[in-house]
Amino acid sequence: MADYSKEEIKNIEQKWRNEWEKRALYKVTNDTSKTKYYVLDMFPYPSGAGLHVGHPLGYIASDIVARFKRIKGFNVLHPMGFDAFGLPAEQYALEHGIHPAISTQDNINNFKRQLGKIGFCYDWSREVQTCDPSYYKWTQWIFLQIFNSWFNRKKEKAQRISELITIFEEEGNANHPIQNSKFRIQSFSSTEWKGFDEKTQQEILMQCRLAYLAYTDVNWCEALGTVLANDEVINGVSYRGGFPVVKKQMRQWSLRITEYADRLLKGLDEIDFSESMKDIQRNWIGKSVGAELEFKIQNSKFKIKVFTTRPDTIFGVDFMVIAPEHELVKEITTDAQREDIDKYLKYVESRSEVDRMAEVKKITGAFTGAYANNPFNGKQIPIWISEYVLAGYGTGAIMAVPCGDERDHKFAKHFKLPITNIIGSHYNGEEANPTKDAILENSDFLNGMVMRDAIGVAIQKLEEEGIGKRQVNYKMRDAGWSRQRYWGEPFPVVFKDDMPYAMKESELPLELPPSDNFKPSGNGEGPLANLTDWINFSPNAKRDSNTMPTHAGAAWYFLRYMDPHNTSAFADPKALDYWNQVDVYIGGAEHAVAHLLYARLWTKVLHDLGYLKFDEPFKKLINQGKITGDSRFVYRLRGSNKFVSSGLKSNHETDELHVDISIVHGLELDIDAFKKWKPDFANAEFILEESKYICGSAIEKMSKSYFNVVNPDEIINNYGADTLRMYEMFLGPLEASKPWSTQGIDGVFKFLRKVWNLIHDQTGNLKVSEAEPTRQELKVLYKTIKKIEQDIENFSFNTSVSEFMICVNELGSLKCNKRAIVEPLVIALSPFAPHIAEELWEKLGHKESILTATYPKYDDQYLVESTFSYPISINGKVRAQMEFALDMPKEDIEKIVLASEIVQKWTEGKPPKKMIVVQGRIVNVVL
RNA sequence: GCCCGGGUGGUGGAAUUGGUAGACACGCAGGACUUAAAAUCCUGUGGAUAGUAAUAUCUGUACGGGUUCAAGUCCCGUCCUGGGUACCA
């Protein structure tokens, strides 16, 4: 009895999970007397497959941090919830006829059961579910705040739309021009504003709102009768089924995230995300600084605006290219070229997304017959159209500089256009050179300047002459916010006269109407369009048939945890103020651009509107790596039931089959188990190498169909949750992605048993001595505590597990079972292995949970390696100090002293700057 | 193509940021206990050469150069590899 056996582990872990719940130990209060610490996991989408070993990796890490900070004396918020709206539940409903609400609840229950077994210290009383009306009431409410805001570019912040209306009433829009150049009304006075009818006013406001309706392209899949999200479209065909996808214009909600591009970019400097994560966001935002300038078209009233990042190359412009969709194409094409252009436009129209993606390198285009003039020297420039210029970026038109831009160069060569060289020997005639370091030639007033410097000069000149101006462009587009789905938040608006109006707060939530029809309506609208009574709920008012994307609920859930049951606000300002930013946010890197950007955006808008004091939600972000599966293969001879070992398969024609990883040891197949695995294989024959069957292997994603999934329940049944927790941490650095393998889990289990045995004798009785610890024992303990503390602060949990192992090995060899050593060790271990720590803590005579303990302090004097220094004197003067370790053997010290005298002779009396001494030997001397 | 990471024993991975490379663990080998097995414990374990041995010497962090008293770590080039992005002017 009382051995750390598998049976005993189950009892211990169950006992403590019950105790924790019974004593409500994880309940967190908004207690403002303590310093707060907010540790957040990215809440999961509760998929039907349940948890696999990859999920808990980040959760375990955050749980360790939460428990650590707690025993460090912080008031720790460590909540969990579910991102419960989403496509898979709807898909499941279509296939199995089970309502998403029901399957989602089932899945959540299963997740909670699995999470409960791992011993996390979540405060479940703060759980949020995004599909809960009491939650999405506030998602809708925040959406309406965004809808009722506009972005004041002068102040670079969001303001209430009511303030904009006041401005329009007082002064028209002279100071706040319409940004959409295609909108029919561009400027108006205050009297004009007052004269507009209601609908016109609403249309104007729609051009300014941060959440706005507009016709935008969607990915329409005719075969599936539905609209697809970007990530459901792979290389121009649908992810499911591989059907063609085309662009279709639909009236949809978007969030004007582009207005925040610059603040989202600047905000990155203040927050602690990994550089790669910041890079991804920066690339996504895609800021480029350059100039916008106008080219006059010959014999025409039109001008073409282009955007360029390289105004310094203005004298190298040999032609211009505009997008085929550009509005001026029809206007400027000459009669002589009309046939060519029409032919090309037809060709472009016929090209699907797939073709374009596949043939990026293909050079196509047509000449319009029109010419523009270089704004500086009047040089005649032919105007072409080509699909390599995108209508959606910049102005949809470019000035082509073939000697400096690769695509322009290829285009010029292909159509035999002349190429002006402005960079001398930097251009070899064969390929473009995008350098900024060349000295400009053939460039009029820029001649002789280094290109890098000429950029600013050119912009200044453009501005002086009124030809152009400095301009910043972003790759990022506004965020499409409509989904043609059922299982999401309905938009809390009503349409009157085709314009949306915000619902009143008292009317929220606008609940998702009950339905059992989840099929798309077929005309591009989602399933809600089938509910005509709900849509047309009143004779002159309609609802939106779209729902919000899952990003909506996830864009603010971290705020709701602070005050989850509030019915009068999304959270109390005091709670928001106290908990403030998330101190550490742990989750997968796959959310780099979508979720994290939207959460940052919503935070910034709420900040601007005065609801939050902070404008970045996450102070620090840690991306845990993916745990991938380690698959095994067998090779079946084609058309037979004979399997050939991996090393010999090249001699045969074989098919590769996944085999269950549980019947393979390392790479060697358990042949008997294999025969029993599936009836088909009962009579299988084998071609062996060295009398073994060796399997092939590959690292791939964990998936049931690959037979490489490891369910945490299995590990917990075998070894207990504490071993699982420590093993997942021991596997490698948190941020690295790594294949799952249970090789080595025994080592972690043995470690825990050693801890157990440290204070139990062979018969299972407690053996703790009250004796004073020795200096050596204290050193072992303090060294460990200090290292662990640093490791946790650095999120380096793999090394901290090693550190514990070293410590227990050393204490074991010292035969140390003293209370003064063991107790602090158990406290330090408790964040990693809470169950065993609680049990030992109780056995050591404590009535209160170990969560109420205080993280042990260490005494530096026991850790210092170098405690005294020996002066080296040269010519009677002390010239350098040498440091010695306190516990260095005496003989070694004598050796060094001797050596240092030799060194002095060797260095001819020059004082060494530094001497490297390792284990009593002088390794190196720095003069 | 462009922008970031990464490449260390049979395996997962350490290395105080330029200072004994391979901590810790797995695996493997040998030993102890046992009638036996399991479990547990102990010892060894990058490679090569020499030696009965303790040990000694050389070599070694993808490859080729370089800086430095000293390089896994810094610089240049090459090759693999993971991620992001894609005609963004």
Short mmCIF file of C-alpha atoms in Angstrom, two decimals, chain A residues 448-805:
data_model
loop_
_atom_site.label_atom_id
_atom_site.label_comp_id
_atom_site.label_asym_id
_atom_site.label_seq_id
_atom_site.Cartn_x
_atom_site.Cartn_y
_atom_site.Cartn_z
CA GLY A 448 24.09 61.86 -59.88
CA MET A 449 22.00 61.07 -56.82
CA VAL A 450 21.96 57.75 -55.03
CA MET A 451 18.51 56.25 -55.58
CA ARG A 452 17.85 55.80 -51.89
CA ASP A 453 18.23 59.55 -51.37
CA ALA A 454 16.46 60.49 -54.57
CA ILE A 455 13.16 59.01 -53.38
CA GLY A 456 12.57 61.87 -50.97
CA VAL A 457 13.77 64.47 -53.43
CA ALA A 458 11.41 63.17 -56.10
CA ILE A 459 8.43 63.21 -53.74
CA GLN A 460 9.21 66.75 -52.70
CA LYS A 461 9.36 67.85 -56.32
CA LEU A 462 6.09 66.06 -57.08
CA GLU A 463 4.41 67.93 -54.27
CA GLU A 464 5.94 71.26 -55.23
CA GLU A 465 4.70 70.95 -58.78
CA GLY A 466 1.32 69.64 -57.74
CA ILE A 467 1.75 66.42 -59.70
CA GLY A 468 1.55 64.02 -56.82
CA LYS A 469 2.02 63.47 -53.13
CA ARG A 470 3.47 61.17 -50.56
CA GLN A 471 1.19 58.19 -50.12
CA VAL A 472 1.00 55.14 -47.91
CA ASN A 473 -0.64 51.95 -49.08
CA TYR A 474 -1.59 48.78 -47.26
CA LYS A 475 -2.07 45.28 -48.59
CA MET A 476 -4.58 44.53 -45.88
CA ARG A 477 -8.19 44.67 -46.96
CA ASP A 478 -11.23 45.44 -44.87
CA ALA A 479 -12.48 42.39 -43.01
CA GLY A 480 -15.48 40.65 -44.53
CA TRP A 481 -17.86 40.13 -41.64
CA SER A 482 -20.87 38.36 -43.18
CA ARG A 483 -21.21 34.64 -43.40
CA GLN A 484 -23.99 32.86 -45.22
CA ARG A 485 -24.44 30.50 -42.30
CA TYR A 486 -26.92 29.60 -39.62
CA TRP A 487 -24.72 28.85 -36.62
CA GLY A 488 -23.44 32.32 -35.77
CA GLU A 489 -24.54 35.63 -34.28
CA PRO A 490 -27.37 37.31 -36.21
CA PHE A 491 -26.70 40.91 -37.15
CA PRO A 492 -28.61 43.12 -34.71
CA VAL A 493 -30.00 45.46 -37.34
CA VAL A 494 -33.27 45.97 -39.15
CA PHE A 495 -33.48 47.11 -42.72
CA LYS A 496 -35.84 49.91 -43.61
CA ASP A 497 -35.87 51.17 -47.14
CA ASP A 498 -32.86 48.94 -47.79
CA MET A 499 -30.70 50.62 -45.15
CA PRO A 500 -29.74 48.96 -41.87
CA TYR A 501 -30.62 50.53 -38.52
CA ALA A 502 -29.17 49.46 -35.20
CA MET A 503 -31.48 47.66 -32.83
CA LYS A 504 -31.93 49.15 -29.38
CA GLU A 505 -29.89 47.74 -26.53
CA SER A 506 -33.12 46.69 -24.82
CA GLU A 507 -34.01 44.57 -27.86
CA LEU A 508 -30.80 42.57 -27.63
CA PRO A 509 -29.95 39.84 -27.96
CA LEU A 510 -31.45 39.23 -31.34
CA GLU A 511 -31.67 35.51 -30.82
CA LEU A 512 -30.96 33.02 -33.51
CA PRO A 513 -34.38 31.74 -34.57
CA PRO A 514 -35.04 28.02 -34.11
CA SER A 515 -34.67 26.13 -37.36
CA ASP A 516 -34.04 22.67 -38.61
CA ASN A 517 -33.21 23.72 -42.12
CA PHE A 518 -29.51 24.38 -42.46
CA LYS A 519 -29.27 24.21 -46.22
CA PRO A 520 -28.14 27.33 -48.01
CA SER A 521 -31.03 29.05 -49.73
CA GLY A 522 -29.32 28.56 -53.07
CA ASN A 523 -29.27 32.15 -54.27
CA GLY A 524 -26.13 32.90 -52.34
CA GLU A 525 -27.92 33.65 -49.10
CA GLY A 526 -27.52 31.54 -46.01
CA PRO A 527 -29.97 29.22 -44.25
CA LEU A 528 -31.66 32.05 -42.35
CA ALA A 529 -33.09 33.27 -45.67
CA ASN A 530 -35.31 30.20 -45.61
CA LEU A 531 -37.07 31.58 -42.54
CA THR A 532 -39.09 34.16 -44.41
CA ASP A 533 -41.29 35.04 -41.42
CA TRP A 534 -38.25 35.84 -39.34
CA ILE A 535 -36.58 37.81 -42.12
CA ASN A 536 -39.71 39.80 -43.00
CA PHE A 537 -40.85 40.19 -39.44
CA SER A 538 -42.75 43.40 -40.15
CA PRO A 539 -44.33 44.83 -43.30
CA ASN A 540 -41.71 47.49 -43.82
CA ALA A 541 -38.72 46.04 -42.02
CA LYS A 542 -36.41 43.15 -42.71
CA ARG A 543 -33.63 41.34 -40.96
CA ASP A 544 -30.23 40.31 -42.30
CA SER A 545 -30.01 36.68 -43.34
CA ASN A 546 -26.27 36.59 -42.71
CA THR A 547 -24.55 35.81 -39.45
CA MET A 548 -21.22 36.94 -38.08
CA PRO A 549 -18.02 34.90 -38.47
CA THR A 550 -16.66 32.98 -35.48
CA HIS A 551 -14.07 35.72 -35.14
CA ALA A 552 -16.80 37.95 -33.69
CA GLY A 553 -17.29 36.00 -30.48
CA ALA A 554 -13.56 35.48 -30.14
CA ALA A 555 -12.74 39.15 -30.65
CA TRP A 556 -13.66 40.11 -27.09
CA TYR A 557 -14.17 36.98 -24.94
CA PHE A 558 -11.12 37.81 -22.84
CA LEU A 559 -13.03 40.85 -21.59
CA ARG A 560 -16.11 38.88 -20.63
CA TYR A 561 -14.15 36.57 -18.34
CA MET A 562 -13.48 39.58 -16.17
CA ASP A 563 -17.15 39.93 -15.32
CA PRO A 564 -18.98 37.05 -16.99
CA HIS A 565 -22.44 37.35 -15.47
CA ASN A 566 -23.00 41.04 -15.93
CA THR A 567 -26.42 41.68 -17.47
CA SER A 568 -26.17 45.44 -17.78
CA ALA A 569 -22.82 45.77 -19.55
CA PHE A 570 -20.33 43.59 -21.40
CA ALA A 571 -18.25 43.95 -18.25
CA ASP A 572 -18.12 46.32 -15.33
CA PRO A 573 -15.61 49.16 -15.89
CA LYS A 574 -14.04 48.42 -12.51
CA ALA A 575 -13.43 44.81 -13.46
CA LEU A 576 -12.06 45.87 -16.83
CA ASP A 577 -9.78 48.27 -15.13
CA TYR A 578 -8.55 45.83 -12.54
CA TRP A 579 -7.84 42.84 -14.77
CA ASN A 580 -6.74 45.06 -17.61
CA GLN A 581 -4.54 43.49 -20.27
CA VAL A 582 -4.01 39.78 -20.55
CA ASP A 583 -0.55 39.26 -19.09
CA VAL A 584 0.13 36.07 -21.01
CA TYR A 585 -1.87 34.67 -23.87
CA ILE A 586 -1.03 31.16 -25.00
CA GLY A 587 -2.23 29.62 -28.21
CA GLY A 588 -1.44 28.36 -31.67
CA ALA A 589 0.37 30.41 -34.29
CA GLU A 590 -2.34 29.65 -36.84
CA HIS A 591 -4.38 32.55 -35.44
CA ALA A 592 -1.66 35.04 -36.27
CA VAL A 593 -3.58 37.14 -38.73
CA ALA A 594 -7.28 36.61 -38.26
CA HIS A 595 -8.17 36.22 -34.61
CA LEU A 596 -5.34 38.26 -33.16
CA LEU A 597 -5.89 41.17 -35.53
CA TYR A 598 -9.63 41.25 -34.90
CA ALA A 599 -9.19 41.03 -31.14
CA ARG A 600 -6.68 43.87 -31.33
CA LEU A 601 -9.07 45.86 -33.53
CA TRP A 602 -12.08 45.46 -31.23
CA THR A 603 -9.96 46.42 -28.27
CA LYS A 604 -8.78 49.55 -30.02
CA VAL A 605 -12.31 50.58 -31.01
CA LEU A 606 -13.61 49.99 -27.48
CA HIS A 607 -10.67 51.97 -26.19
CA ASP A 608 -11.39 54.86 -28.54
CA LEU A 609 -15.03 54.91 -27.48
CA GLY A 610 -13.99 55.12 -23.86
CA TYR A 611 -14.86 51.64 -22.63
CA LEU A 612 -11.31 50.42 -22.06
CA LYS A 613 -8.26 52.11 -20.68
CA PHE A 614 -5.88 49.94 -22.68
CA ASP A 615 -5.73 49.60 -26.42
CA GLU A 616 -3.78 46.39 -26.80
CA PRO A 617 -5.47 43.29 -25.39
CA PHE A 618 -2.48 40.99 -24.97
CA LYS A 619 0.70 42.07 -23.28
CA LYS A 620 2.55 38.89 -24.14
CA LEU A 621 1.82 36.11 -26.56
CA ILE A 622 3.28 32.64 -26.53
CA ASN A 623 2.68 30.34 -29.46
CA GLN A 624 2.85 26.75 -28.47
CA GLY A 625 4.05 24.46 -31.24
CA LYS A 626 1.86 21.87 -32.81
CA ILE A 627 2.18 18.31 -31.66
CA THR A 628 2.22 16.26 -34.79
CA GLY A 629 1.55 12.59 -35.18
CA ASP A 630 4.25 10.03 -35.85
CA SER A 631 2.70 7.65 -38.35
CA ARG A 632 3.80 4.14 -39.26
CA PHE A 633 3.40 2.38 -42.57
CA VAL A 634 3.41 -1.15 -43.86
CA TYR A 635 3.99 -1.99 -47.50
CA ARG A 636 1.68 -4.41 -49.20
CA LEU A 637 2.69 -6.04 -52.47
CA ARG A 638 0.22 -4.86 -55.01
CA GLY A 639 -2.65 -7.29 -55.43
CA SER A 640 -1.59 -9.63 -52.63
CA ASN A 641 -1.81 -10.00 -48.87
CA LYS A 642 1.93 -10.06 -48.52
CA PHE A 643 3.82 -7.31 -46.73
CA VAL A 644 7.40 -6.36 -47.33
CA SER A 645 9.65 -4.81 -44.73
CA SER A 646 10.54 -1.18 -45.34
CA GLY A 647 14.19 -1.74 -46.23
CA LEU A 648 13.33 -4.16 -49.03
CA LYS A 649 10.37 -2.38 -50.54
CA SER A 650 12.29 -0.80 -53.41
CA ASN A 651 12.50 -4.19 -55.08
CA HIS A 652 8.73 -4.47 -55.26
CA GLU A 653 5.69 -2.62 -56.38
CA THR A 654 3.90 -1.82 -53.15
CA ASP A 655 1.06 0.18 -51.64
CA GLU A 656 1.67 2.13 -48.48
CA LEU A 657 -0.84 1.56 -45.69
CA HIS A 658 -1.09 3.36 -42.38
CA VAL A 659 -0.82 1.03 -39.46
CA ASP A 660 -1.96 1.70 -35.91
CA ILE A 661 0.94 3.13 -33.93
CA SER A 662 -0.09 1.11 -30.89
CA ILE A 663 1.00 -2.15 -32.54
CA VAL A 664 4.42 -0.90 -33.61
CA HIS A 665 7.33 -0.76 -31.21
CA GLY A 666 9.72 1.85 -32.44
CA LEU A 667 9.79 0.84 -36.08
CA GLU A 668 9.28 -2.86 -35.56
CA LEU A 669 5.85 -4.22 -36.29
CA ASP A 670 4.25 -6.53 -33.77
CA ILE A 671 3.25 -9.13 -36.31
CA ASP A 672 0.84 -11.04 -34.09
CA ALA A 673 -0.95 -7.87 -33.08
CA PHE A 674 -1.07 -6.83 -36.70
CA LYS A 675 -2.81 -10.06 -37.71
CA LYS A 676 -5.42 -9.48 -35.04
CA TRP A 677 -5.79 -5.78 -35.86
CA LYS A 678 -8.04 -6.20 -38.88
CA PRO A 679 -9.66 -9.39 -40.19
CA ASP A 680 -8.15 -8.72 -43.63
CA PHE A 681 -4.67 -9.19 -42.23
CA ALA A 682 -5.31 -12.42 -40.30
CA ASN A 683 -3.58 -14.46 -42.98
CA ALA A 684 -1.04 -11.88 -44.00
CA GLU A 685 2.43 -13.02 -45.02
CA PHE A 686 5.61 -11.09 -44.50
CA ILE A 687 8.96 -10.58 -46.15
CA LEU A 688 11.25 -9.78 -43.26
CA GLU A 689 14.67 -8.22 -42.95
CA GLU A 690 16.84 -9.74 -40.24
CA SER A 691 13.72 -11.58 -39.08
CA LYS A 692 11.97 -8.32 -38.26
CA TYR A 693 9.30 -6.36 -40.02
CA ILE A 694 10.43 -2.73 -40.12
CA CYS A 695 7.76 -0.10 -40.74
CA GLY A 696 8.11 3.15 -42.63
CA SER A 697 7.42 6.34 -40.74
CA ALA A 698 6.35 9.91 -41.35
CA ILE A 699 5.54 12.95 -39.30
CA GLU A 700 2.10 14.23 -40.20
CA LYS A 701 -0.85 15.83 -38.56
CA MET A 702 -2.67 13.82 -35.95
CA SER A 703 -5.70 12.26 -37.50
CA LYS A 704 -7.94 9.31 -36.80
CA SER A 705 -7.59 8.13 -40.38
CA TYR A 706 -3.82 7.91 -40.01
CA PHE A 707 -4.11 5.78 -36.85
CA ASN A 708 -1.59 8.05 -35.17
CA VAL A 709 -3.83 9.82 -32.68
CA VAL A 710 -3.01 9.63 -29.04
CA ASN A 711 -5.83 10.45 -26.71
CA PRO A 712 -4.78 12.00 -23.41
CA ASP A 713 -7.29 9.78 -21.59
CA GLU A 714 -5.12 6.80 -22.49
CA ILE A 715 -2.01 8.36 -21.01
CA ILE A 716 -3.87 9.44 -17.90
CA ASN A 717 -5.21 5.93 -17.40
CA ASN A 718 -1.72 4.51 -17.62
CA TYR A 719 0.41 7.06 -15.84
CA GLY A 720 -1.88 9.70 -14.35
CA ALA A 721 -2.38 13.34 -15.19
CA ASP A 722 0.76 14.54 -13.43
CA THR A 723 2.96 12.40 -15.65
CA LEU A 724 1.09 13.61 -18.73
CA ARG A 725 1.55 17.22 -17.67
CA MET A 726 5.25 16.90 -16.96
CA TYR A 727 5.90 14.75 -19.99
CA GLU A 728 4.27 17.20 -22.38
CA MET A 729 6.47 19.89 -20.92
CA PHE A 730 9.56 17.70 -21.06
CA LEU A 731 9.02 16.89 -24.73
CA GLY A 732 10.82 20.00 -25.89
CA PRO A 733 10.55 23.77 -26.04
CA LEU A 734 6.96 24.96 -25.78
CA GLU A 735 7.15 26.95 -28.99
CA ALA A 736 8.68 24.21 -31.13
CA SER A 737 6.45 21.87 -33.02
CA LYS A 738 7.30 18.26 -32.37
CA PRO A 739 6.03 14.81 -33.09
CA TRP A 740 4.23 13.01 -30.32
CA SER A 741 6.01 9.98 -29.05
CA THR A 742 5.64 8.23 -25.75
CA GLN A 743 9.27 7.21 -25.77
CA GLY A 744 10.55 8.65 -22.59
CA ILE A 745 7.31 8.99 -20.71
CA ASP A 746 8.58 6.28 -18.36
CA GLY A 747 11.40 8.54 -17.33
CA VAL A 748 8.99 11.20 -16.19
CA PHE A 749 6.87 8.68 -14.36
CA LYS A 750 9.93 7.29 -12.62
CA PHE A 751 10.84 10.80 -11.58
CA LEU A 752 7.49 11.30 -9.86
CA ARG A 753 7.87 7.99 -8.13
CA LYS A 754 11.29 9.05 -6.91
CA VAL A 755 9.74 12.17 -5.45
CA TRP A 756 7.21 9.97 -3.74
CA ASN A 757 9.91 7.66 -2.44
CA LEU A 758 11.87 10.58 -1.12
CA ILE A 759 9.49 10.80 1.82
CA HIS A 760 8.19 7.25 1.89
CA ASP A 761 10.15 4.21 2.95
CA GLN A 762 9.87 0.82 1.25
CA THR A 763 6.82 -0.16 3.28
CA GLY A 764 5.04 3.02 2.29
CA ASN A 765 5.36 4.77 5.60
CA LEU A 766 6.19 8.43 5.82
CA LYS A 767 9.80 9.14 6.66
CA VAL A 768 10.57 12.78 7.13
CA SER A 769 13.33 13.91 9.38
CA GLU A 770 13.25 17.21 11.20
CA ALA A 771 17.04 17.49 11.12
CA GLU A 772 18.81 20.64 10.01
CA PRO A 773 19.82 20.48 6.38
CA THR A 774 23.47 20.61 5.41
CA ARG A 775 24.97 23.29 3.28
CA GLN A 776 25.21 20.86 0.39
CA GLU A 777 21.55 19.90 0.66
CA LEU A 778 20.50 23.54 0.79
CA LYS A 779 22.60 24.22 -2.27
CA VAL A 780 20.86 21.48 -4.21
CA LEU A 781 17.45 22.84 -3.21
CA TYR A 782 18.14 26.51 -3.78
CA LYS A 783 19.81 25.90 -7.11
CA THR A 784 16.70 24.06 -8.25
CA ILE A 785 14.21 26.60 -6.94
CA LYS A 786 16.06 29.46 -8.52
CA LYS A 787 16.38 27.72 -11.85
CA ILE A 788 12.73 26.66 -11.92
CA GLU A 789 11.61 30.16 -11.12
CA GLN A 790 13.66 31.60 -13.97
CA ASP A 791 12.52 28.86 -16.31
CA ILE A 792 8.85 29.52 -15.64
CA GLU A 793 9.31 33.24 -16.17
CA ASN A 794 10.96 32.38 -19.50
CA PHE A 795 8.38 29.75 -20.45
CA SER A 796 11.16 27.20 -20.63
CA PHE A 797 9.34 24.30 -19.04
CA ASN A 798 11.36 21.52 -20.61
CA THR A 799 14.51 22.58 -18.81
CA SER A 800 12.65 23.05 -15.55
CA VAL A 801 11.52 19.43 -15.64
CA SER A 802 15.16 18.39 -16.14
CA GLU A 803 16.11 20.58 -13.23
CA PHE A 804 13.65 18.75 -10.97
CA MET A 805 15.08 15.43 -12.11
#
